[in-house]
Structures are given as C-alpha cells and as structure tokens.
C-alpha cells in the first residue's frame, strides 16, 4: 500500500517534526533543571542543622527498631567531605542500662576521602563518655550488637576488596570512663582518664604494626575488684599444664609490633581490692593495694612478639605510707 501525501505535506511534516523536537528539548531542559534544583536543594537541606538532625533521627530510629533497644543522638553536625560532630549519643542494652554514652564525639577525616583508596582518620575526640561491659553469665550484654554487625557483614557471600584503609593520627579523650562488671568471673574493672592526648605516625585499623609518637595520660585511674564468681566450679575445664604454658607463651601469634616513643603518666591512681571480709591493714596489704600520685615516663617503649622493652622512670605513693621516690630502669618484660 502506498500513501500519497498531498502537495506541501513534506513541508508540513518537517514543521511538525521540528516542533516535536523543540518541545522534547524543552522537556529535557526542564527535567535537567528540576534534577539540578533537587540536588542543590538536597545538598542545602543536608547542610542545615534541621536536615542533619532529621537524618540522625531516621538513622537512630532504624537502629532502635533493628536492635530492639534505645539509640538516640541529641544533636549532629557533619560535613559530607571531612568531619562529623555528635552530641548526646546514647545506646542502651536490653535491660535499659547504658552501654555507651558520649556527651561529645568529633571525627576528622581526609578531605574528599570517598574518592581515595587510602584515607587518614586525622582526629577522634571523645568527651564526657561512659562505656560499660556487663555480664552475669557467659554472655556479655552487648552481644546482640556484635550479632547484628556480624549478620550485616555476612549478607554478601562474595569477598569484597579491601575498601578505604584508615590510618588514625590523633586521639583526644576528656573525662572518659570504661566500666567492666564481670559477675560471671567475679571481677570488676574501672578505667578512667581525665585527659588523654595521643599522636600517632602509624595506627591503622588493620595490620600488625602500630607506631605512636606520644601518649599523655592525665589523672588516669585503674581500679580492679575481685569477688566470688557466679561461674560454677564444675564448668571449669581442666587444662594440661604443658598446654597451658604453650598458650601463655604464644599469646601474640599475630606477631603484633607496638611502639610508643614517649608515654607520660601524670597523677595516676592504681587500686586492687580482693574481697576477704575484713578491712585493709594499716601497713602494706597485698589484698588492698592503693597507689596514688603515680608519675612516670616510658621512653622508646616497644612490644615485639611476647616481650616488652622500655626505659622507665617512675614515682608513686602507697596507702600504707610506702613511697617510691624514684625508680629508673631499662625494662625487659617477657
């Protein structure tokens, strides 16, 4: 079948084609402009305090739902390219007790890090923070978080290439407390630090070599308390003495190398209490040890294999009146 167009129809057809193409170009232009305005608006929204806190609420709401516990962040301020600042971070366990609280968290990373194979985690700051580990049986209360993270990472069966490699450079803590309450094994531990400042040249989150240029601890406290454990005696496995020795001398199987050029301790406290139903003796009591005013410096400290090397200078006072006026030594601890 042959369609015979009237005279002048070719010109009319070309006009219609031109008008259609022009209209199509206008539609493309408006689509492009709309997408551009949408992207710009989204970027502006993300950069505003309202937008950032709205995103934080959505994230914490999802985490709370997935973990079946309380997760909140009071305020968030972040840049897409190199920094993040969180205030009032709270994570609770299944019993409503605090697992983690941080009044202030700051993170700095390499600019435009997502375009690079390796990025420097330039700075981590933690202030007014509390971290708790608790258990009354063989399972720690935060195990559900570990299970959640493990299930998320095992969703993909294919091995992924190592992505961005982070190399931490500077860490600052202010008023940070770590509490471990282990009723199962009958030991509680509290570690507090008034101020901590660390500068590192190599502190990668993966790898076996760590190099710290300087680490300063002000008003640190380490307190250990031992008491009757809940773990039944029948559950204790008998270990062959030879095998126990092998495990003890091969605990650094990964051959980790840890070096600190300069470690300073200012006004530290070290305390050990073993439950024995009596008050501490007036003299030195090995069951109730309390050292205060600990001031010391470890130079060129290194942990290689199963041995620690360092140059040590230390002063301290014990509750009984024993005073360590000066201890200086080249230390080798295996």
Coordinates of C-alpha atoms in Angstrom, one line a residue, residues 97-262:
X97 CA 21.1 0.1 81.2
X98 CA 23.7 2.2 79.5
X99 CA 26.1 0.5 77.1
X100 CA 27.5 3.7 75.7
X101 CA 27.0 7.4 76.4
X102 CA 29.1 10.1 74.8
X103 CA 28.4 13.8 75.5
X104 CA 30.6 14.8 72.6
X105 CA 32.1 12.9 69.7
X106 CA 34.3 14.5 67.0
X107 CA 35.8 12.9 63.9
X108 CA 38.0 14.4 61.2
X109 CA 39.0 12.5 58.0
X110 CA 40.8 13.2 54.8
X111 CA 39.1 15.7 52.5
X112 CA 37.1 14.0 49.7
X113 CA 38.0 10.6 51.3
X114 CA 35.5 8.7 49.2
X115 CA 37.5 9.4 46.0
X116 CA 40.7 7.9 47.5
X117 CA 42.0 4.4 48.1
X118 CA 43.5 5.3 51.5
X119 CA 42.3 7.9 53.9
X120 CA 43.7 9.3 57.1
X121 CA 41.4 9.4 60.1
X122 CA 43.0 12.6 61.2
X123 CA 41.3 13.1 64.6
X124 CA 38.9 11.4 67.1
X125 CA 37.7 13.3 70.1
X126 CA 35.6 11.9 72.9
X127 CA 34.4 13.9 75.9
X128 CA 32.2 13.0 78.9
X129 CA 31.8 9.4 77.8
X130 CA 30.8 6.2 79.6
X131 CA 31.3 2.7 78.2
X132 CA 30.0 -0.4 80.0
X133 CA 30.6 -4.1 79.7
X134 CA 28.4 -6.2 82.0
X135 CA 27.5 -9.9 82.4
X136 CA 26.1 -12.2 85.0
X137 CA 26.5 -15.3 82.8
X138 CA 28.7 -16.3 79.9
X139 CA 27.2 -13.7 77.5
X140 CA 28.0 -10.0 77.6
X141 CA 25.0 -7.7 77.4
X142 CA 26.3 -6.1 74.2
X143 CA 26.4 -9.4 72.4
X144 CA 23.3 -8.5 70.5
X145 CA 25.1 -5.6 68.9
X146 CA 28.0 -7.9 67.8
X147 CA 25.5 -10.3 66.4
X148 CA 23.8 -7.5 64.5
X149 CA 27.0 -6.3 63.0
X150 CA 28.1 -9.9 62.1
X151 CA 24.8 -10.6 60.4
X152 CA 25.1 -7.4 58.4
X153 CA 28.6 -8.2 57.2
X154 CA 27.7 -11.8 56.3
X155 CA 24.8 -10.9 54.0
X156 CA 27.2 -10.9 51.0
X157 CA 28.8 -14.3 50.2
X158 CA 31.3 -12.8 47.8
X159 CA 34.6 -11.5 49.1
X160 CA 34.9 -7.8 48.7
X161 CA 38.1 -5.9 48.0
X162 CA 39.5 -4.0 50.9
X163 CA 38.0 -0.6 50.6
X164 CA 39.3 2.6 52.2
X165 CA 42.2 2.0 54.6
X166 CA 42.0 4.3 57.6
X167 CA 45.2 5.5 59.4
X168 CA 44.5 7.2 62.7
X169 CA 46.7 10.2 63.6
X170 CA 45.4 11.9 66.7
X171 CA 43.1 11.0 69.6
X172 CA 41.9 13.1 72.5
X173 CA 39.8 11.9 75.5
X174 CA 38.4 14.1 78.2
X175 CA 36.6 12.6 81.2
X176 CA 36.1 9.1 79.7
X177 CA 35.2 6.1 81.8
X178 CA 35.3 2.4 80.9
X179 CA 33.5 0.0 83.3
X180 CA 33.6 -3.8 83.2
X181 CA 31.4 -5.7 85.6
X182 CA 32.0 -9.4 85.2
X183 CA 30.0 -11.2 87.9
X184 CA 30.4 -14.4 85.9
X185 CA 34.2 -14.5 86.7
X186 CA 34.0 -12.3 89.8
X187 CA 36.0 -9.3 88.6
X188 CA 35.1 -5.6 88.2
X189 CA 37.3 -3.1 86.5
X190 CA 37.1 0.6 86.2
X191 CA 39.4 2.7 83.9
X192 CA 39.1 6.5 84.0
X193 CA 41.1 9.2 82.3
X194 CA 40.8 12.9 82.9
X195 CA 42.7 13.8 79.8
X196 CA 44.4 11.8 77.1
X197 CA 46.3 13.0 74.1
X198 CA 47.8 10.7 71.5
X199 CA 49.8 11.5 68.3
X200 CA 50.5 8.5 66.1
X201 CA 52.5 8.1 62.9
X202 CA 51.0 4.7 62.1
X203 CA 47.9 3.4 63.8
X204 CA 45.9 1.6 61.1
X205 CA 42.7 -0.2 61.9
X206 CA 44.1 -3.2 60.0
X207 CA 47.6 -4.5 60.2
X208 CA 50.1 -5.7 62.8
X209 CA 52.3 -2.6 63.3
X210 CA 51.4 0.4 65.4
X211 CA 53.7 3.4 66.0
X212 CA 52.7 6.1 68.5
X213 CA 54.9 9.3 68.7
X214 CA 53.5 10.5 72.1
X215 CA 50.8 9.4 74.6
X216 CA 50.0 11.5 77.6
X217 CA 47.6 10.4 80.4
X218 CA 46.5 12.9 83.0
X219 CA 44.6 11.8 86.1
X220 CA 44.2 8.2 85.0
X221 CA 42.6 5.6 87.3
X222 CA 42.7 1.8 87.1
X223 CA 40.6 0.0 89.8
X224 CA 40.2 -3.8 90.0
X225 CA 37.9 -5.6 92.4
X226 CA 37.8 -9.4 92.8
X227 CA 34.9 -11.3 94.5
X228 CA 33.1 -14.6 94.5
X229 CA 32.3 -15.5 90.9
X230 CA 28.9 -16.9 89.7
X231 CA 30.5 -19.4 87.3
X232 CA 30.1 -22.9 88.7
X233 CA 33.3 -24.8 89.6
X234 CA 32.1 -27.8 87.6
X235 CA 32.2 -25.7 84.4
X236 CA 35.9 -25.1 84.8
X237 CA 37.8 -27.2 82.3
X238 CA 41.0 -28.9 83.3
X239 CA 43.8 -27.8 81.1
X240 CA 47.0 -29.8 80.7
X241 CA 49.9 -27.8 82.4
X242 CA 52.1 -28.2 79.3
X243 CA 49.3 -26.9 77.0
X244 CA 48.7 -24.0 79.4
X245 CA 52.4 -23.0 79.2
X246 CA 52.2 -23.2 75.4
X247 CA 49.1 -20.9 75.3
X248 CA 50.8 -18.4 77.7
X249 CA 54.0 -18.0 75.7
X250 CA 52.3 -17.8 72.3
X251 CA 49.5 -15.3 73.0
X252 CA 50.9 -12.9 70.4
X253 CA 50.6 -15.3 67.5
X254 CA 49.9 -12.4 65.1
X255 CA 53.4 -11.0 65.8
X256 CA 52.0 -7.6 66.5
X257 CA 54.6 -4.8 66.9
X258 CA 53.6 -1.9 69.1
X259 CA 55.9 1.1 69.6
X260 CA 55.5 4.2 71.7
X261 CA 58.2 6.8 71.5
X262 CA 57.1 8.7 74.6

